[in-house]
């Protein structure tokens, strides 16, 4: 019970707006979560039988959605990057891996460039733009296809592609963001990256 409470506490509080939430886990446990004094109180309605799986339900579905920014420029998660069938389906020839600690799955089949970037608001994402953009432009000139991915495909890789559109097509931040968001709705660069991209816009025109 203690570990369950800790796990629930670790979820973002801003996402839990209700004061009282009923939760039924996969094993059929019924819990009631209530906020008191900024602490999550968990009351179990039905006892958990011994031997039941008593963990919180986690989303273990793979994220295989590919955001097609251009026919030759794709955005995705490491799940997609580690699925060779998807790579073949989208005719990917090159992969720009900007995750930290994620290995390249198919070095014999695809050409990789790995630039480990930490997904932290204080990371200077724009300092990585020149080498990322050069790699992407080379692939475009060759008429080949590049997938840009990080871990979840929502913050680092998205920020790189938004920056690339601003740089290569002269788009403002709002337009570049909406292009990428439409292609892959899950994107959500961290607040530091968002701020840097907006400033980058001012300096790139």
mmCIF file of C-alpha atoms in Angstrom:
data_model
loop_
_atom_site.group_PDB
_atom_site.id
_atom_site.type_symbol
_atom_site.label_atom_id
_atom_site.label_comp_id
_atom_site.label_asym_id
_atom_site.label_seq_id
_atom_site.Cartn_x
_atom_site.Cartn_y
_atom_site.Cartn_z
ATOM 1 C CA UNK A 1 0.000 0.000 0.000
ATOM 2 C CA UNK A 2 2.859 2.341 0.860
ATOM 3 C CA UNK A 3 4.505 2.010 -2.562
ATOM 4 C CA UNK A 4 1.168 2.584 -4.291
ATOM 5 C CA UNK A 5 0.658 5.800 -2.347
ATOM 6 C CA UNK A 6 4.157 6.937 -3.256
ATOM 7 C CA UNK A 7 3.561 6.166 -6.907
ATOM 8 C CA UNK A 8 0.301 8.108 -6.957
ATOM 9 C CA UNK A 9 2.024 11.048 -5.234
ATOM 10 C CA UNK A 10 4.671 11.087 -7.943
ATOM 11 C CA UNK A 11 2.101 11.888 -10.628
ATOM 12 C CA UNK A 12 1.806 15.529 -11.607
ATOM 13 C CA UNK A 13 -0.618 17.178 -9.205
ATOM 14 C CA UNK A 14 -1.691 19.688 -11.821
ATOM 15 C CA UNK A 15 -3.245 16.830 -13.788
ATOM 16 C CA UNK A 16 -5.393 15.778 -10.828
ATOM 17 C CA UNK A 17 -7.901 18.569 -10.453
ATOM 18 C CA UNK A 18 -10.706 16.656 -8.802
ATOM 19 C CA UNK A 19 -10.784 16.625 -5.019
ATOM 20 C CA UNK A 20 -11.975 13.040 -4.901
ATOM 21 C CA UNK A 21 -11.289 10.424 -7.568
ATOM 22 C CA UNK A 22 -12.404 6.820 -7.731
ATOM 23 C CA UNK A 23 -9.836 4.461 -9.227
ATOM 24 C CA UNK A 24 -10.255 0.827 -10.178
ATOM 25 C CA UNK A 25 -6.977 -0.959 -10.902
ATOM 26 C CA UNK A 26 -6.605 -3.820 -13.372
ATOM 27 C CA UNK A 27 -6.753 -6.339 -10.553
ATOM 28 C CA UNK A 28 -10.135 -4.976 -9.494
ATOM 29 C CA UNK A 29 -9.000 -3.020 -6.425
ATOM 30 C CA UNK A 30 -11.214 -0.015 -5.779
ATOM 31 C CA UNK A 31 -9.449 3.017 -4.383
ATOM 32 C CA UNK A 32 -10.587 6.508 -3.509
ATOM 33 C CA UNK A 33 -7.986 9.262 -3.802
ATOM 34 C CA UNK A 34 -8.552 12.507 -1.922
ATOM 35 C CA UNK A 35 -6.414 15.614 -1.559
ATOM 36 C CA UNK A 36 -5.899 16.811 2.002
ATOM 37 C CA UNK A 37 -3.354 19.473 2.918
ATOM 38 C CA UNK A 38 -1.588 19.001 -0.441
ATOM 39 C CA UNK A 39 -1.117 15.299 0.318
ATOM 40 C CA UNK A 40 -2.744 12.453 -1.540
ATOM 41 C CA UNK A 41 -4.830 10.265 0.781
ATOM 42 C CA UNK A 42 -5.652 6.821 -0.612
ATOM 43 C CA UNK A 43 -8.460 4.790 0.878
ATOM 44 C CA UNK A 44 -8.893 1.235 -0.300
ATOM 45 C CA UNK A 45 -12.520 0.221 -0.655
ATOM 46 C CA UNK A 46 -12.033 -3.489 -1.185
ATOM 47 C CA UNK A 47 -9.209 -5.500 0.340
ATOM 48 C CA UNK A 48 -6.585 -6.773 -2.044
ATOM 49 C CA UNK A 49 -6.452 -10.556 -2.033
ATOM 50 C CA UNK A 50 -3.029 -12.039 -1.535
ATOM 51 C CA UNK A 51 -1.373 -12.887 -4.808
ATOM 52 C CA UNK A 52 -3.208 -10.230 -6.781
ATOM 53 C CA UNK A 53 -1.176 -7.748 -8.772
ATOM 54 C CA UNK A 54 -1.345 -4.670 -6.567
ATOM 55 C CA UNK A 55 0.395 -2.074 -8.685
ATOM 56 C CA UNK A 56 -0.969 1.092 -10.204
ATOM 57 C CA UNK A 57 -2.158 0.674 -13.788
ATOM 58 C CA UNK A 58 0.538 1.986 -16.097
ATOM 59 C CA UNK A 59 0.190 2.706 -19.802
ATOM 60 C CA UNK A 60 2.505 0.181 -21.399
ATOM 61 C CA UNK A 61 1.228 0.681 -24.941
ATOM 62 C CA UNK A 62 3.945 1.388 -27.469
ATOM 63 C CA UNK A 63 3.835 4.820 -29.105
ATOM 64 C CA UNK A 64 4.247 3.980 -32.785
ATOM 65 C CA UNK A 65 2.627 7.127 -34.176
ATOM 66 C CA UNK A 66 4.852 8.839 -36.733
ATOM 67 C CA UNK A 67 4.470 12.555 -37.312
ATOM 68 C CA UNK A 68 5.022 13.315 -40.993
ATOM 69 C CA UNK A 69 6.303 16.897 -41.040
ATOM 70 C CA UNK A 70 7.485 16.601 -44.652
ATOM 71 C CA UNK A 71 7.616 13.462 -46.798
ATOM 72 C CA UNK A 72 11.333 13.329 -45.938
ATOM 73 C CA UNK A 73 11.169 14.620 -42.337
ATOM 74 C CA UNK A 74 9.535 12.470 -39.646
ATOM 75 C CA UNK A 75 9.105 12.750 -35.874
ATOM 76 C CA UNK A 76 8.562 9.882 -33.450
ATOM 77 C CA UNK A 77 9.421 8.132 -30.197
ATOM 78 C CA UNK A 78 12.095 5.533 -29.501
ATOM 79 C CA UNK A 79 9.345 2.885 -29.813
ATOM 80 C CA UNK A 80 8.859 3.764 -33.473
ATOM 81 C CA UNK A 81 12.610 4.033 -34.041
ATOM 82 C CA UNK A 82 12.999 0.479 -32.687
ATOM 83 C CA UNK A 83 10.376 -0.977 -35.051
ATOM 84 C CA UNK A 84 12.014 -1.975 -38.333
ATOM 85 C CA UNK A 85 8.672 -2.558 -40.075
ATOM 86 C CA UNK A 86 7.668 1.049 -39.389
ATOM 87 C CA UNK A 87 11.061 2.303 -40.560
ATOM 88 C CA UNK A 88 10.590 0.404 -43.836
ATOM 89 C CA UNK A 89 6.963 1.525 -44.222
ATOM 90 C CA UNK A 90 8.012 5.200 -44.070
ATOM 91 C CA UNK A 91 11.147 4.562 -46.191
ATOM 92 C CA UNK A 92 13.435 5.896 -43.431
ATOM 93 C CA UNK A 93 17.110 5.918 -44.447
ATOM 94 C CA UNK A 94 18.580 8.087 -41.651
ATOM 95 C CA UNK A 95 17.843 8.545 -37.961
ATOM 96 C CA UNK A 96 18.705 11.552 -35.809
ATOM 97 C CA UNK A 97 18.696 10.241 -32.229
ATOM 98 C CA UNK A 98 18.604 13.121 -29.706
ATOM 99 C CA UNK A 99 17.667 10.945 -26.721
ATOM 100 C CA UNK A 100 19.956 10.366 -23.775
ATOM 101 C CA UNK A 101 20.976 6.729 -23.322
ATOM 102 C CA UNK A 102 18.798 5.250 -26.095
ATOM 103 C CA UNK A 103 20.724 2.876 -28.351
ATOM 104 C CA UNK A 104 20.408 2.788 -32.122
ATOM 105 C CA UNK A 105 18.516 -0.362 -33.049
ATOM 106 C CA UNK A 106 19.425 -1.025 -36.686
ATOM 107 C CA UNK A 107 22.984 0.203 -37.443
ATOM 108 C CA UNK A 108 23.264 -2.261 -40.352
ATOM 109 C CA UNK A 109 20.085 -1.010 -42.022
ATOM 110 C CA UNK A 110 20.003 2.724 -41.283
ATOM 111 C CA UNK A 111 22.459 5.622 -40.987
ATOM 112 C CA UNK A 112 22.457 7.201 -37.532
ATOM 113 C CA UNK A 113 23.586 10.459 -35.984
ATOM 114 C CA UNK A 114 23.404 10.444 -32.191
ATOM 115 C CA UNK A 115 23.396 13.699 -30.219
ATOM 116 C CA UNK A 116 22.496 12.993 -26.564
ATOM 117 C CA UNK A 117 20.410 15.877 -25.200
ATOM 118 C CA UNK A 118 18.991 16.063 -21.676
ATOM 119 C CA UNK A 119 15.284 16.895 -21.508
ATOM 120 C CA UNK A 120 15.656 19.651 -18.919
ATOM 121 C CA UNK A 121 14.333 23.226 -19.106
ATOM 122 C CA UNK A 122 17.857 24.549 -18.473
ATOM 123 C CA UNK A 123 19.398 22.587 -21.373
ATOM 124 C CA UNK A 124 20.459 24.982 -24.143
ATOM 125 C CA UNK A 125 18.604 23.226 -26.968
ATOM 126 C CA UNK A 126 19.576 25.906 -29.509
ATOM 127 C CA UNK A 127 23.270 25.041 -29.080
ATOM 128 C CA UNK A 128 22.502 21.694 -30.747
ATOM 129 C CA UNK A 129 20.667 23.249 -33.700
ATOM 130 C CA UNK A 130 23.628 23.701 -36.115
ATOM 131 C CA UNK A 131 24.751 20.056 -36.122
ATOM 132 C CA UNK A 132 21.155 18.759 -36.181
ATOM 133 C CA UNK A 133 20.092 21.085 -38.996
ATOM 134 C CA UNK A 134 23.177 20.268 -41.096
ATOM 135 C CA UNK A 135 22.416 16.533 -40.820
ATOM 136 C CA UNK A 136 18.733 17.052 -41.754
ATOM 137 C CA UNK A 137 19.592 19.295 -44.723
ATOM 138 C CA UNK A 138 22.112 16.780 -46.106
ATOM 139 C CA UNK A 139 19.412 14.091 -46.132
ATOM 140 C CA UNK A 140 16.919 16.423 -47.804
ATOM 141 C CA UNK A 141 19.451 17.201 -50.564
ATOM 142 C CA UNK A 142 20.041 13.473 -51.101
ATOM 143 C CA UNK A 143 16.313 12.901 -51.514
ATOM 144 C CA UNK A 144 16.266 10.482 -48.583
ATOM 145 C CA UNK A 145 14.145 10.265 -45.397
ATOM 146 C CA UNK A 146 15.126 11.110 -41.804
ATOM 147 C CA UNK A 147 13.353 10.239 -38.548
ATOM 148 C CA UNK A 148 14.116 12.542 -35.618
ATOM 149 C CA UNK A 149 13.416 10.867 -32.280
ATOM 150 C CA UNK A 150 14.132 11.190 -28.564
ATOM 151 C CA UNK A 151 12.628 9.000 -25.857
ATOM 152 C CA UNK A 152 8.947 9.890 -26.004
ATOM 153 C CA UNK A 153 9.090 12.029 -29.145
ATOM 154 C CA UNK A 154 7.361 14.943 -27.426
ATOM 155 C CA UNK A 155 10.006 17.390 -26.162
ATOM 156 C CA UNK A 156 13.585 17.202 -27.485
ATOM 157 C CA UNK A 157 12.925 15.856 -30.989
ATOM 158 C CA UNK A 158 9.892 18.134 -31.358
ATOM 159 C CA UNK A 159 11.948 21.191 -30.342
ATOM 160 C CA UNK A 160 14.646 20.306 -32.895
ATOM 161 C CA UNK A 161 12.088 20.026 -35.705
ATOM 162 C CA UNK A 162 10.256 23.223 -34.716
ATOM 163 C CA UNK A 163 13.599 25.029 -34.731
ATOM 164 C CA UNK A 164 14.490 23.495 -38.098
ATOM 165 C CA UNK A 165 11.264 24.743 -39.708
ATOM 166 C CA UNK A 166 11.897 28.235 -38.340
ATOM 167 C CA UNK A 167 15.468 28.128 -39.618
ATOM 168 C CA UNK A 168 14.902 26.569 -43.041
ATOM 169 C CA UNK A 169 11.520 28.030 -43.981
ATOM 170 C CA UNK A 170 11.536 31.319 -42.064
ATOM 171 C CA UNK A 171 8.409 30.370 -40.127
ATOM 172 C CA UNK A 172 7.601 32.133 -36.876
ATOM 173 C CA UNK A 173 7.407 30.073 -33.699
ATOM 174 C CA UNK A 174 3.596 29.790 -33.593
ATOM 175 C CA UNK A 175 3.368 28.568 -37.184
ATOM 176 C CA UNK A 176 6.243 26.084 -36.858
ATOM 177 C CA UNK A 177 4.791 24.770 -33.577
ATOM 178 C CA UNK A 178 1.335 24.255 -35.114
ATOM 179 C CA UNK A 179 2.778 22.419 -38.153
ATOM 180 C CA UNK A 180 4.555 19.955 -35.864
ATOM 181 C CA UNK A 181 1.599 19.695 -33.447
ATOM 182 C CA UNK A 182 -0.763 18.869 -36.319
ATOM 183 C CA UNK A 183 1.583 16.129 -37.525
ATOM 184 C CA UNK A 184 2.096 14.669 -34.054
ATOM 185 C CA UNK A 185 -0.489 15.905 -31.496
ATOM 186 C CA UNK A 186 1.429 14.429 -28.531
ATOM 187 C CA UNK A 187 4.265 16.960 -28.742
ATOM 188 C CA UNK A 188 4.938 19.081 -25.671
ATOM 189 C CA UNK A 189 8.430 20.631 -25.470
ATOM 190 C CA UNK A 190 9.410 21.481 -21.903
ATOM 191 C CA UNK A 191 8.902 25.126 -20.796
ATOM 192 C CA UNK A 192 12.603 25.951 -21.154
ATOM 193 C CA UNK A 193 12.667 24.724 -24.752
ATOM 194 C CA UNK A 194 9.474 26.640 -25.543
ATOM 195 C CA UNK A 195 11.021 29.848 -24.236
ATOM 196 C CA UNK A 196 14.258 29.280 -26.156
ATOM 197 C CA UNK A 197 12.366 28.594 -29.389
ATOM 198 C CA UNK A 198 10.392 31.826 -29.052
ATOM 199 C CA UNK A 199 13.618 33.783 -28.501
ATOM 200 C CA UNK A 200 15.303 31.918 -31.363
ATOM 201 C CA UNK A 201 12.483 33.143 -33.580
ATOM 202 C CA UNK A 202 13.323 36.751 -32.751
ATOM 203 C CA UNK A 203 16.977 36.284 -33.609
ATOM 204 C CA UNK A 204 16.515 34.173 -36.717
ATOM 205 C CA UNK A 205 14.648 36.849 -38.687
#
